Short mmCIF file of C-alpha atoms in Angstrom, two decimals:
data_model
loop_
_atom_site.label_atom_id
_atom_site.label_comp_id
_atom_site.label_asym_id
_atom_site.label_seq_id
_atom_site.Cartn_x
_atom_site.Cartn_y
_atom_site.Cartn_z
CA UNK Z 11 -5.20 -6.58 29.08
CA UNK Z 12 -2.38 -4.23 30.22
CA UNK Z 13 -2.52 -0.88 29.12
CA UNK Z 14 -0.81 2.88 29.98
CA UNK Z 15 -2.29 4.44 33.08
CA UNK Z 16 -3.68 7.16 32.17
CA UNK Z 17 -5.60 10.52 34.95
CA UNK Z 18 -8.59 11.75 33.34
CA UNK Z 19 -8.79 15.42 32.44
CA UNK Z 20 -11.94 16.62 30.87
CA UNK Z 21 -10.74 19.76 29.78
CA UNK Z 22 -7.56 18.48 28.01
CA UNK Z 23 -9.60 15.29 26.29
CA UNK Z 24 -12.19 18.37 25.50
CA UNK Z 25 -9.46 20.64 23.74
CA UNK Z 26 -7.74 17.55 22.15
CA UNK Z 27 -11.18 16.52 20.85
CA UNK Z 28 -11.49 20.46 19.13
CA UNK Z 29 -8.03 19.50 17.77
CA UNK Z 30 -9.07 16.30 15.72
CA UNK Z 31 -12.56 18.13 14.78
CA UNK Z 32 -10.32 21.05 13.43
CA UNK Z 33 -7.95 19.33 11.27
CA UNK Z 34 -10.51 17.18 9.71
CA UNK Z 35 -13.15 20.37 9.27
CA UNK Z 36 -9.44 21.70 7.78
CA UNK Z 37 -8.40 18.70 5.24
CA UNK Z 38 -12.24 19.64 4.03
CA UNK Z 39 -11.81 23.29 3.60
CA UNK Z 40 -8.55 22.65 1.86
CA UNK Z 41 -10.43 19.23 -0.59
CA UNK Z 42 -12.68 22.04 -1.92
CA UNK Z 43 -10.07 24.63 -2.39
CA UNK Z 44 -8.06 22.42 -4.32
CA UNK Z 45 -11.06 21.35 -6.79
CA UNK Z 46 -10.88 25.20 -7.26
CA UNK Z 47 -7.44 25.14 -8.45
CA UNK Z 48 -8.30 22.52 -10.99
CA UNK Z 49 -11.14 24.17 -12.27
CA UNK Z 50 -9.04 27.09 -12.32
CA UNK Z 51 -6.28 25.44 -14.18
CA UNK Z 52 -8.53 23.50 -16.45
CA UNK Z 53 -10.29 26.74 -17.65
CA UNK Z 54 -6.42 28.31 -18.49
CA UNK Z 55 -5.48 25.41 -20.21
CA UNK Z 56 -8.99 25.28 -22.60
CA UNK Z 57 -8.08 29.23 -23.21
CA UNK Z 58 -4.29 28.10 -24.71
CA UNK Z 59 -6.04 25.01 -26.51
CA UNK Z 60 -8.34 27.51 -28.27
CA UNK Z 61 -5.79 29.93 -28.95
CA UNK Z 62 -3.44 27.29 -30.45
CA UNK Z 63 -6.38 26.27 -33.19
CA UNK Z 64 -5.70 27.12 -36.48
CA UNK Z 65 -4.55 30.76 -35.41
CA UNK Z 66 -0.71 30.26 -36.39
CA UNK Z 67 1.25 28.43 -39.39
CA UNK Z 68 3.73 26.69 -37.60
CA UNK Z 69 3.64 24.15 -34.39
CA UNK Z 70 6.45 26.44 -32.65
CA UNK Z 71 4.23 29.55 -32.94
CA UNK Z 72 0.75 27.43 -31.34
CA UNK Z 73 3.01 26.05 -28.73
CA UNK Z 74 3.93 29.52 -27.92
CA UNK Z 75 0.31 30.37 -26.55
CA UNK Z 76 0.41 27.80 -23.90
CA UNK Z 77 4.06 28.34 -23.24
CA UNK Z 78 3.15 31.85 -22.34
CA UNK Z 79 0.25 30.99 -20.49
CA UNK Z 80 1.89 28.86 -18.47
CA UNK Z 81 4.54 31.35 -17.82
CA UNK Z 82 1.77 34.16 -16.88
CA UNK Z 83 0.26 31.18 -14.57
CA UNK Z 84 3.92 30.57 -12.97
CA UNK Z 85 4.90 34.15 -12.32
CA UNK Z 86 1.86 34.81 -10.54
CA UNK Z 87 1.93 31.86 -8.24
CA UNK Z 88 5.88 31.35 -7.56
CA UNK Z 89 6.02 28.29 -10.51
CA UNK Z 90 8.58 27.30 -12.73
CA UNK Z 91 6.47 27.76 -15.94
CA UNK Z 92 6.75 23.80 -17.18
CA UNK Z 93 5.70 23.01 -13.66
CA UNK Z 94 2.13 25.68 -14.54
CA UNK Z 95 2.05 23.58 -18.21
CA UNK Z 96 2.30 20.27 -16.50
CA UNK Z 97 -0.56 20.80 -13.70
CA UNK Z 98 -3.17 22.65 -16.45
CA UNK Z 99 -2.67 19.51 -18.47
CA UNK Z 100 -3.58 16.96 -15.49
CA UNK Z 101 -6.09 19.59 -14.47
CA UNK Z 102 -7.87 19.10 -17.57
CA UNK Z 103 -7.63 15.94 -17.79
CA UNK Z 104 -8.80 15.37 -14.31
CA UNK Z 105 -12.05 17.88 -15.18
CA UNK Z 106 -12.70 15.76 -18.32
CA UNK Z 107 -12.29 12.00 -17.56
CA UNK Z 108 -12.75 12.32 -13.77
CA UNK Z 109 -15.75 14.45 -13.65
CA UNK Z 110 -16.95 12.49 -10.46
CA UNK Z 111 -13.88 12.30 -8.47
CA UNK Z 112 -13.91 16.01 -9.08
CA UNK Z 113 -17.28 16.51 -7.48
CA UNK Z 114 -16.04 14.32 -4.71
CA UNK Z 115 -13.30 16.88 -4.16
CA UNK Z 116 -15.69 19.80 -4.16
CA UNK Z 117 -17.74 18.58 -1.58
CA UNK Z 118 -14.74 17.39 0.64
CA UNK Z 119 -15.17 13.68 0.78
CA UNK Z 120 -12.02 13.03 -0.84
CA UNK Z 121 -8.24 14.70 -0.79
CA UNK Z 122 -6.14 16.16 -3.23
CA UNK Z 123 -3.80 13.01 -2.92
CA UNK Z 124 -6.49 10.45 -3.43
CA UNK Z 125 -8.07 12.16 -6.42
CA UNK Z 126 -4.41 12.36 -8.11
CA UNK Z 127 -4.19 8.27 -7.53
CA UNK Z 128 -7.47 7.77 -8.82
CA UNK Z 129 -6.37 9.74 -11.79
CA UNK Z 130 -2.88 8.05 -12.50
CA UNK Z 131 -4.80 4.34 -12.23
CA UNK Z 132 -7.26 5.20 -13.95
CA UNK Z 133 -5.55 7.06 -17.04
CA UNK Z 134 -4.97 3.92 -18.56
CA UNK Z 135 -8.73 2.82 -18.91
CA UNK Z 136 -9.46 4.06 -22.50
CA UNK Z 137 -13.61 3.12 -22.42
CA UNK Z 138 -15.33 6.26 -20.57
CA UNK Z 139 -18.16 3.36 -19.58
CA UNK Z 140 -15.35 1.35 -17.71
CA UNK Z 141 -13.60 4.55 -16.69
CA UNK Z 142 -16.77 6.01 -15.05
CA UNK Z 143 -17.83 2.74 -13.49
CA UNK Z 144 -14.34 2.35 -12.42
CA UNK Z 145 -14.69 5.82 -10.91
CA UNK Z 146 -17.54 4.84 -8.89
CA UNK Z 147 -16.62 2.06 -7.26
CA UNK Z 148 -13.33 3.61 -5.96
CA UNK Z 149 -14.66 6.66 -4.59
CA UNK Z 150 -16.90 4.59 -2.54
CA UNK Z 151 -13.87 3.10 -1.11
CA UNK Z 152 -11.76 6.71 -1.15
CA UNK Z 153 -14.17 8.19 1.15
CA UNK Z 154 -13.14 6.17 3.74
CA UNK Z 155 -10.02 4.79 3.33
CA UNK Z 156 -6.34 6.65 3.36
CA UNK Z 157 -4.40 7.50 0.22
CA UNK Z 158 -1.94 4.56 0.15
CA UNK Z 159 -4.90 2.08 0.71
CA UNK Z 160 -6.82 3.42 -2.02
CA UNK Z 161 -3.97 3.91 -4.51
CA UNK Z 162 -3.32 -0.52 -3.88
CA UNK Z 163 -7.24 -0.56 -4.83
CA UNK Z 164 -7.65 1.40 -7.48
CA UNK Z 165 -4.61 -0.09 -9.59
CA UNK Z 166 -6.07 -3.70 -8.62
CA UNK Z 167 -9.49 -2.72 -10.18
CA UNK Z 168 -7.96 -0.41 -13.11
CA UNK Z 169 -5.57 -3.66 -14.21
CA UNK Z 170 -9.08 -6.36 -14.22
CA UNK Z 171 -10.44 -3.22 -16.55
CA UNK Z 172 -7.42 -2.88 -18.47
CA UNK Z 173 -8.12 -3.36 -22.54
CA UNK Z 174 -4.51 -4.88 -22.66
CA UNK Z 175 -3.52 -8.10 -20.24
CA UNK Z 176 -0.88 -7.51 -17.52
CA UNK Z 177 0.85 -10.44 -19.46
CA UNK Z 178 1.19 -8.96 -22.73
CA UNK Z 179 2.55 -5.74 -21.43
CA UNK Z 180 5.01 -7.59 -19.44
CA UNK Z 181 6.43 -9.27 -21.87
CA UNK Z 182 7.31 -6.13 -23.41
CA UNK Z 183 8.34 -4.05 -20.06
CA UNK Z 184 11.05 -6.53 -19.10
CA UNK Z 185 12.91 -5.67 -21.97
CA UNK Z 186 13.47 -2.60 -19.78
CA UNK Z 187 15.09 -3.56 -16.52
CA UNK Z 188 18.02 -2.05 -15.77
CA UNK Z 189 20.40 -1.19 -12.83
CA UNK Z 190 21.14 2.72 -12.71
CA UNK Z 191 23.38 4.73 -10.62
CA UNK Z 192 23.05 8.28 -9.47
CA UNK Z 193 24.65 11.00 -7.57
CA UNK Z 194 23.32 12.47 -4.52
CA UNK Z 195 25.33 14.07 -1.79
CA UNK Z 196 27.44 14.37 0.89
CA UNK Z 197 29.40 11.08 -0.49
CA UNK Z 198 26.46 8.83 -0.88
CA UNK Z 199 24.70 7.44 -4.27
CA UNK Z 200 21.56 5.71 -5.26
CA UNK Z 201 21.83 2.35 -7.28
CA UNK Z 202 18.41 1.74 -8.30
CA UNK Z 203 16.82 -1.38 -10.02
CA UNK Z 204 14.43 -2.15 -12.45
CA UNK Z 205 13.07 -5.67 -12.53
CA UNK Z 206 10.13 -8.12 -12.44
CA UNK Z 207 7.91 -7.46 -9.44
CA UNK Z 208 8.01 -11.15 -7.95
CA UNK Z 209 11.53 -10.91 -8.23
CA UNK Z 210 12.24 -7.57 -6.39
CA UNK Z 211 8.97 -8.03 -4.32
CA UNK Z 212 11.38 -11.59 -2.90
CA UNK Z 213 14.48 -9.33 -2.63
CA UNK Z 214 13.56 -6.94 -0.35
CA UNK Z 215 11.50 -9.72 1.53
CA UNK Z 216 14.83 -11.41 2.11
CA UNK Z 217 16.96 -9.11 3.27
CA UNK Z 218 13.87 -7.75 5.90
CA UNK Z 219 14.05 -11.19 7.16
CA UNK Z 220 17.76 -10.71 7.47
CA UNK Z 221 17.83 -7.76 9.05
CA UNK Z 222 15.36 -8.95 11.53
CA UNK Z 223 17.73 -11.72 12.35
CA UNK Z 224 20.50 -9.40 12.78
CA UNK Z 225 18.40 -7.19 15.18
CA UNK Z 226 17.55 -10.09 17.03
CA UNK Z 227 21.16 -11.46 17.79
CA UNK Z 228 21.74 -8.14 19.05
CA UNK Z 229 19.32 -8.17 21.38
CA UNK Z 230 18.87 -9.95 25.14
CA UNK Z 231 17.18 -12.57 25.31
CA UNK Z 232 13.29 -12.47 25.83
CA UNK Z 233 13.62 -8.54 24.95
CA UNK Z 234 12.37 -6.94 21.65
CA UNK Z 235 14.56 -5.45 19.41
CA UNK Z 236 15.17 -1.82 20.28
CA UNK Z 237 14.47 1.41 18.34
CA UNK Z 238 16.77 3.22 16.22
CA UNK Z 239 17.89 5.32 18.48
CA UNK Z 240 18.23 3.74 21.45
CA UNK Z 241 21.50 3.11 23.81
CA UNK Z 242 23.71 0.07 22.07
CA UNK Z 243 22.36 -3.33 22.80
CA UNK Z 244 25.45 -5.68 24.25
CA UNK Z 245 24.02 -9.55 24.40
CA UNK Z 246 25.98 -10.55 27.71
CA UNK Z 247 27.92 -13.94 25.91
CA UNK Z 248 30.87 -13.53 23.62
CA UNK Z 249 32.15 -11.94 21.86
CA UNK Z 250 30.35 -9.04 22.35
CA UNK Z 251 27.76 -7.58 19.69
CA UNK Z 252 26.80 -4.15 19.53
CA UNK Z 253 24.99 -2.73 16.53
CA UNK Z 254 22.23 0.47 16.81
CA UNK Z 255 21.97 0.73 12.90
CA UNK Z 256 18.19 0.51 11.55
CA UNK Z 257 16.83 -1.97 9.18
CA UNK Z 258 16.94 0.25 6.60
CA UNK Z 259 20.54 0.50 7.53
CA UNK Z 260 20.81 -2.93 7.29
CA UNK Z 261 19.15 -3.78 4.30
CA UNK Z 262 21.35 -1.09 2.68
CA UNK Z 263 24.60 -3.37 3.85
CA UNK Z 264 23.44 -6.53 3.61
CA UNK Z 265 22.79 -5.20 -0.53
CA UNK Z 266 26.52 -4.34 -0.50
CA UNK Z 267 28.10 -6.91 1.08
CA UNK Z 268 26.57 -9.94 -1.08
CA UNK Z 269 26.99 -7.78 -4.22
CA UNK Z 270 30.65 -7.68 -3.88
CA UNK Z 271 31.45 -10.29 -2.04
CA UNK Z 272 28.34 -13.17 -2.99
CA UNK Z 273 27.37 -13.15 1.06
CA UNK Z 274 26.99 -11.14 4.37
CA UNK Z 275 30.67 -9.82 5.48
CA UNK Z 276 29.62 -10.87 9.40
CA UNK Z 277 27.15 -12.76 10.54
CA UNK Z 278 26.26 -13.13 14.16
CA UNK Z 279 23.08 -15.13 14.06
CA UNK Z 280 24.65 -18.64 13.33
CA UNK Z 281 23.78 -19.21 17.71
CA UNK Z 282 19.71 -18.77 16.72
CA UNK Z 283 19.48 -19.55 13.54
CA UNK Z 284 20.36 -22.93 11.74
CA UNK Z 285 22.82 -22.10 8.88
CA UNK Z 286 22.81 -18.37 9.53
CA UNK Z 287 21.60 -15.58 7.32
CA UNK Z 288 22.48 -17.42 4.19
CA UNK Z 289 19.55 -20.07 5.24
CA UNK Z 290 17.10 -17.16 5.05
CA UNK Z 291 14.89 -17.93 1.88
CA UNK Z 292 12.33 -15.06 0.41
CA UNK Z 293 8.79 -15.18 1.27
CA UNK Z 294 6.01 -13.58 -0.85
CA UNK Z 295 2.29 -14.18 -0.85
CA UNK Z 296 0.98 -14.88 -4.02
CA UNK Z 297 -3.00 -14.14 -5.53
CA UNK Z 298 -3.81 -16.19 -8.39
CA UNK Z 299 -7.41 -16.73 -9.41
CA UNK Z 300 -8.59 -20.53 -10.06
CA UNK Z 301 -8.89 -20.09 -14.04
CA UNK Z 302 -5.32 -18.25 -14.31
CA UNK Z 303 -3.73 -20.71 -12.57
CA UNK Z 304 -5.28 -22.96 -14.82
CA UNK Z 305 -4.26 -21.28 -18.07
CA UNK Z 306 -7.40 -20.41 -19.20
CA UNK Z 307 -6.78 -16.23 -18.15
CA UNK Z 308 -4.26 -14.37 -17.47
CA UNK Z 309 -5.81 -11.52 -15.09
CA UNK Z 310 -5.71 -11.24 -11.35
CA UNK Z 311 -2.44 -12.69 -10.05
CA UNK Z 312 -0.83 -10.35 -7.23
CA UNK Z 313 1.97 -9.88 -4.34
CA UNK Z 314 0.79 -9.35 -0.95
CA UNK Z 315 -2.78 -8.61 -2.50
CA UNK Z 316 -1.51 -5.30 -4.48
CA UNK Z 317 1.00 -5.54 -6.94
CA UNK Z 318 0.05 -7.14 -10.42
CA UNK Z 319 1.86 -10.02 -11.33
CA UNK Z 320 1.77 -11.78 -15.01
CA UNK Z 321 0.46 -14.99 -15.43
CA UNK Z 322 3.04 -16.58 -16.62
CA UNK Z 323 5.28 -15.83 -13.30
CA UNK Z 324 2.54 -16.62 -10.90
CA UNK Z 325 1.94 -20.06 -12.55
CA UNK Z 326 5.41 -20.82 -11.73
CA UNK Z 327 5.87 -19.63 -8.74
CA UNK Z 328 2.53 -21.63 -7.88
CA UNK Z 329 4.13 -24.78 -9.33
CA UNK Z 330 7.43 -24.51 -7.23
CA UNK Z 331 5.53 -23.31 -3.82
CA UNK Z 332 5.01 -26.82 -1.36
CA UNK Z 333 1.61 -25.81 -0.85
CA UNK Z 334 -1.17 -23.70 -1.37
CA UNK Z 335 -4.48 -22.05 -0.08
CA UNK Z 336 -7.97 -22.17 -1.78
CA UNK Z 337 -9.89 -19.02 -0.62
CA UNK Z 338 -13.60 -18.99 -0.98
CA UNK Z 339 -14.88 -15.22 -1.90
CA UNK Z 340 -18.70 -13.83 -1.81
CA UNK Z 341 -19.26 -13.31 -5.57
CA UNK Z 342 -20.37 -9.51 -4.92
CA UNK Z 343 -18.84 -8.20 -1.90
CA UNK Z 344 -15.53 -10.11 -2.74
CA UNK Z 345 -14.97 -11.28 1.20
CA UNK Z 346 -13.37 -14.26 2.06
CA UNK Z 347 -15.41 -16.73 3.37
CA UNK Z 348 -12.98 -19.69 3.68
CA UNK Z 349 -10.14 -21.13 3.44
CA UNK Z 350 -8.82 -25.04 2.83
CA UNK Z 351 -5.16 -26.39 2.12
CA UNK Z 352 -3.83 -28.83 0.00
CA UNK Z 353 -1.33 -29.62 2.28
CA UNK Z 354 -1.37 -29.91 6.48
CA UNK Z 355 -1.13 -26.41 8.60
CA UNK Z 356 -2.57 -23.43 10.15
CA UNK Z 357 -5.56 -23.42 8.82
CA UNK Z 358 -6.65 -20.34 11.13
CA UNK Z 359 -3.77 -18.32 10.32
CA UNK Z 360 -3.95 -18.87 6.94
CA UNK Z 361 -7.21 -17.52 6.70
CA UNK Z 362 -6.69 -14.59 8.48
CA UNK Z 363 -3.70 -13.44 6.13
CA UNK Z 364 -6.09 -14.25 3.15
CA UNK Z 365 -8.69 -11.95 4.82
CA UNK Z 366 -6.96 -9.34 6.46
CA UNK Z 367 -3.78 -8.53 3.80
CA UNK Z 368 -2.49 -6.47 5.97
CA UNK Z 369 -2.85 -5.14 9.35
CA UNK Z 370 -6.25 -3.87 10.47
CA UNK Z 371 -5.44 -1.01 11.64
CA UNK Z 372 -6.81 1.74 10.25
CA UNK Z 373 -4.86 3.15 7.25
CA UNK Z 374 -1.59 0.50 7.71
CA UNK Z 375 -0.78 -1.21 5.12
CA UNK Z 376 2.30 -4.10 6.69
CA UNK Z 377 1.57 -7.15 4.84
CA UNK Z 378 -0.28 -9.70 7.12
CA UNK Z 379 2.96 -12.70 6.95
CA UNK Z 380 4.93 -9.62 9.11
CA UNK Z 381 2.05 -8.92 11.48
CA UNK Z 382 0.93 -10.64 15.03
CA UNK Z 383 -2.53 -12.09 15.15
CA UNK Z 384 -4.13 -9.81 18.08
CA UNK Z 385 -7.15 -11.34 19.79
CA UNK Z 386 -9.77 -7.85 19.87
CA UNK Z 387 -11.47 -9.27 22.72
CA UNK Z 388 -8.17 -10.02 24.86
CA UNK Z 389 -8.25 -13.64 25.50
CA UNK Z 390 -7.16 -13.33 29.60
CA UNK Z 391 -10.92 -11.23 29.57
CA UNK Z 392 -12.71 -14.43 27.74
CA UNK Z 393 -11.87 -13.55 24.31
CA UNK Z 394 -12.18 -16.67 21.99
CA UNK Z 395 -8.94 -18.01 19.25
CA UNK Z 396 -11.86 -18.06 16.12
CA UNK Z 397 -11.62 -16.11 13.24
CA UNK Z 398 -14.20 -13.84 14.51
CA UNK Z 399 -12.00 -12.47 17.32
CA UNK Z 400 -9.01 -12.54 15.42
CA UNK Z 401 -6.91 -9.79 13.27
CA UNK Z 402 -3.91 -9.02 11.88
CA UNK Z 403 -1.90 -6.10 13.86
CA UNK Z 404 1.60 -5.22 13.20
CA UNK Z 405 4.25 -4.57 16.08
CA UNK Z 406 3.48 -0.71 16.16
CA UNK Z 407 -0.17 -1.06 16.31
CA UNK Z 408 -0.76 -4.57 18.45
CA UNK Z 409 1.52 -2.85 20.79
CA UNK Z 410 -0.76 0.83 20.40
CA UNK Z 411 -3.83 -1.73 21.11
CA UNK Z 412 -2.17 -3.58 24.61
CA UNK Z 413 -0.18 -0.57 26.16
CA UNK Z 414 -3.63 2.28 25.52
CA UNK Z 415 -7.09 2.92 25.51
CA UNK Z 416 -7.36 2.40 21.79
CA UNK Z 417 -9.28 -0.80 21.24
CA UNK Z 418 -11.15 -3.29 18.86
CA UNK Z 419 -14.28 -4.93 18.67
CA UNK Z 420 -14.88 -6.99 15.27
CA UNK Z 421 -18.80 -8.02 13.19
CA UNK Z 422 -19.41 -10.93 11.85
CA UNK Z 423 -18.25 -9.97 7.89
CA UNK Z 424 -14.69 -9.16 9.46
CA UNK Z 425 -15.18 -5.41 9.78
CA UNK Z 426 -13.00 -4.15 12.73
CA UNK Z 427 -14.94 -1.21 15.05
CA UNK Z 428 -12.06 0.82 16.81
CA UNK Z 429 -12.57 3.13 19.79
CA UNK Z 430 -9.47 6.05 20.34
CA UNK Z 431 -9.43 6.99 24.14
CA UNK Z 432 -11.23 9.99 22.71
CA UNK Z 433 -14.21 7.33 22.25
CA UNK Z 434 -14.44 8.01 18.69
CA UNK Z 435 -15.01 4.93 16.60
CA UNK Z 436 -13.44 3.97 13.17
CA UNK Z 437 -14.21 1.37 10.86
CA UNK Z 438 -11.91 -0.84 9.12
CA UNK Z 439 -13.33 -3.09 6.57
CA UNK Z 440 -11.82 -6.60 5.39
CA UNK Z 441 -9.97 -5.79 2.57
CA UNK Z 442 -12.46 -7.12 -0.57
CA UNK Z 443 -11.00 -8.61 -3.35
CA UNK Z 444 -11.44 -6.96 -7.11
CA UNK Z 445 -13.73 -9.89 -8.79
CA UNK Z 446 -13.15 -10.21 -12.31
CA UNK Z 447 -15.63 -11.74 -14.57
CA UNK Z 448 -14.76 -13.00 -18.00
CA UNK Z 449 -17.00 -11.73 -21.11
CA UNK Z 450 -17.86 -15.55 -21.80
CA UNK Z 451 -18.56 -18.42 -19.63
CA UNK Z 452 -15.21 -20.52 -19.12
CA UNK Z 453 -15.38 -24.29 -20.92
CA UNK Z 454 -16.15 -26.85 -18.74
CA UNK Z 455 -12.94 -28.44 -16.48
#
């Protein structure tokens, strides 16, 4: 293992320690401030609720005692006064359907941010049983887990509780796709798209993979691909490519140049890859559960582990794909415990990108089919190629891992123990997946 060299100083590793014990003393102060606010704002809005009963003839004239409320509310705090009517009706809603993820706030164990997600996944759960047992189970996982992570949990779990199927609302979503087209400024626009997830999900995967490609022809060889803003990269045969634009910058051409012209204006990648960028075919992982893919439900399909799917789409895209995994779960932690193939491969790999989901470090969220597969203990100190020594990293964080202190140590249920060159340690569990169990027993195969 080769990592930065770097002199010890005590007293700076002391102050940068009072730093990190500062901030997250701060984010506390600040979780219980903002429960506050929402108490606050819940109590206003219950004031213009009772006020609007009954007290005037028309709906104009009860709408006016919130309206002005709001406005008082908005004055006093620098608000526009729709913004004041918007945030005392989540408030109470939060104080009313969330009561726990409120106390969570209180007592600092949770953000602002991650009690908003809870809120918007949950919202949709119409049975205060489900809703509170829903609440539950995501706090646990709040607590310790960063706001993007938790939002990709709590909508997995909120659509297995869901009174209505992800199919049936499907069906009548798509009727709303669209392409749109807006204004910003200094000469640029926004075309935006709505469409089926798989679709879009396969869209974006495609051009990544293309930009990739074009990265890598501009790169020499046996280097990796440079930053944004780094010096131009010249490969030394000809003719001569230079290009320092980012992948988003690339994605963003690659969009225009097959929409108007049906494929990439240049390509330069025809000397590494067979057929060019046009050869490059979308990738996305698939979730279904054995009894949707057999027809009998239609709950649980996903991309990349977080985005809901409808049945109908995932049995076809099952049906088209050459081969596929069987993963093995623990019935109550929802773990994977193993992995087989119905056709020849990696079966190592393939179990660590049905385990991990994405990279293990803590709080990223890169799907695993993008990341490296990092041995924690390094393998030139003795470390073993096994499932147990294995993770997912991405670029940023495998290289974070080789070039620092920072590193990994990983227990036998997949959990990864990480040490910062503070020597503070920080869990990351193997992501679980949501079980769903079906109100009667399924008929007999």
């Amino acid at each position: 293992m080769q990592f930065l060299e770097r002199i010890a100083d005590p007293d700076e590793d002391a102050r940068l320690a009072a730093i990190v014990d500062e901030l997250r003393d701060a984010e506390e102060e600040i979780a219980v401030i903002e429960a506050v606010k929402v108490a606050q704002l819940a109590g206003a809005m219950r004031i213009a609720l009772r006020r609007m009963e009954g007290k005037h003839p028309t709906q104009r004239a009860r709408e006016m005692e919130l309206r002005s409320i709001a406005a008082e509310i908005g004055a006093a705090v620098r608000w526009s006064d729709r913004v004041a009517q918007a945030r005392m009706s989540d408030a109470l809603d939060l104080v009313e359907r969330f009561p726990a993820t409120i106390d969570a706030l209180a007592t600092g164990r949770i953000t602002a941010r991650h009690a908003a997600v809870i809120q918007d996944a949950g919202c949709v759960l119409t049975d205060d049983t489900d809703r509170a047992a829903f609440e539950q189970v995501v706090l646990e996982w709040a607590a310790a887990e960063t706001v993007a992570r938790t939002r990709d949990y709590a909508r997995g779990l909120a659509e297995h509780l869901h009174p209505e199927s992800i199919t049936t609302r499907f069906e009548r979503a798509e009727k709303a796709r669209t392409v749109t087209l807006s204004e910003l400024h200094d000469g640029l626009a926004k075309l935006e798209i709505i469409g089926p997830t798989a679709l879009l999900h396969g869209i974006h995967d495609r051009l990544t993979q293309q930009a990739r490609a074009i990265r890598v022809a501009a790169t020499h060889p046996g280097e990796e691909p440079r930053v944004a803003d780094a010096e131009p990269v010249v490969v030394d045969t000809e003719p001569v490519v230079v290009d320092t634009r980012t992948l988003d910058q690339i994605r963003a051409d690659l969009v225009c140049d097959m929409l108007l012209t049906g494929q990439p204006t240049i390509d330069h990648t025809t000397d590494i890859l067979p057929g060019g960028l046009g050869a490059i075919r979308a990738s996305v992982q698939v979730t279904v559960p054995a009894l949707t893919a057999a027809g009998i439900f239609d709950r649980g399909a996903s991309i990349d582990g977080t985005s809901p799917i409808d049945a109908d789409t995932a049995r076809r895209l099952m049906a088209t794909a050459p081969g596929w995994d069987r993963i093995l779960t623990h019935p109550v932690t929802g773990m994977v415990l193993t992995v087989d193939r119905y056709r020849p491969g990696a079966i190592l790999e393939r179990f660590l990108a049905a385990r991990d989901i994405h990279c293990r470090f803590p709080g990223c969220r890169q799907p695993a089919h993008r990341c490296d597969h990092d041995h924690n203990l390094d393998w030139a100190l003795g470390g073993r190629t096994t499932a147990g020594n294995l993770a997912c990293l991405c670029k940023r964080h495998h290289t974070l891992k080789t070039e620092t202190e920072w590193t990994a140590a990983q227990e036998p249920d997949g959990t990864i123990r990480w040490t910062s060159p503070l020597h503070r340690r920080y869990t990351d569990k193997a992501p679980p997946r949501v079980a769903f169990v079906p109100d009667a027993d399924p008929p007999p195969f």
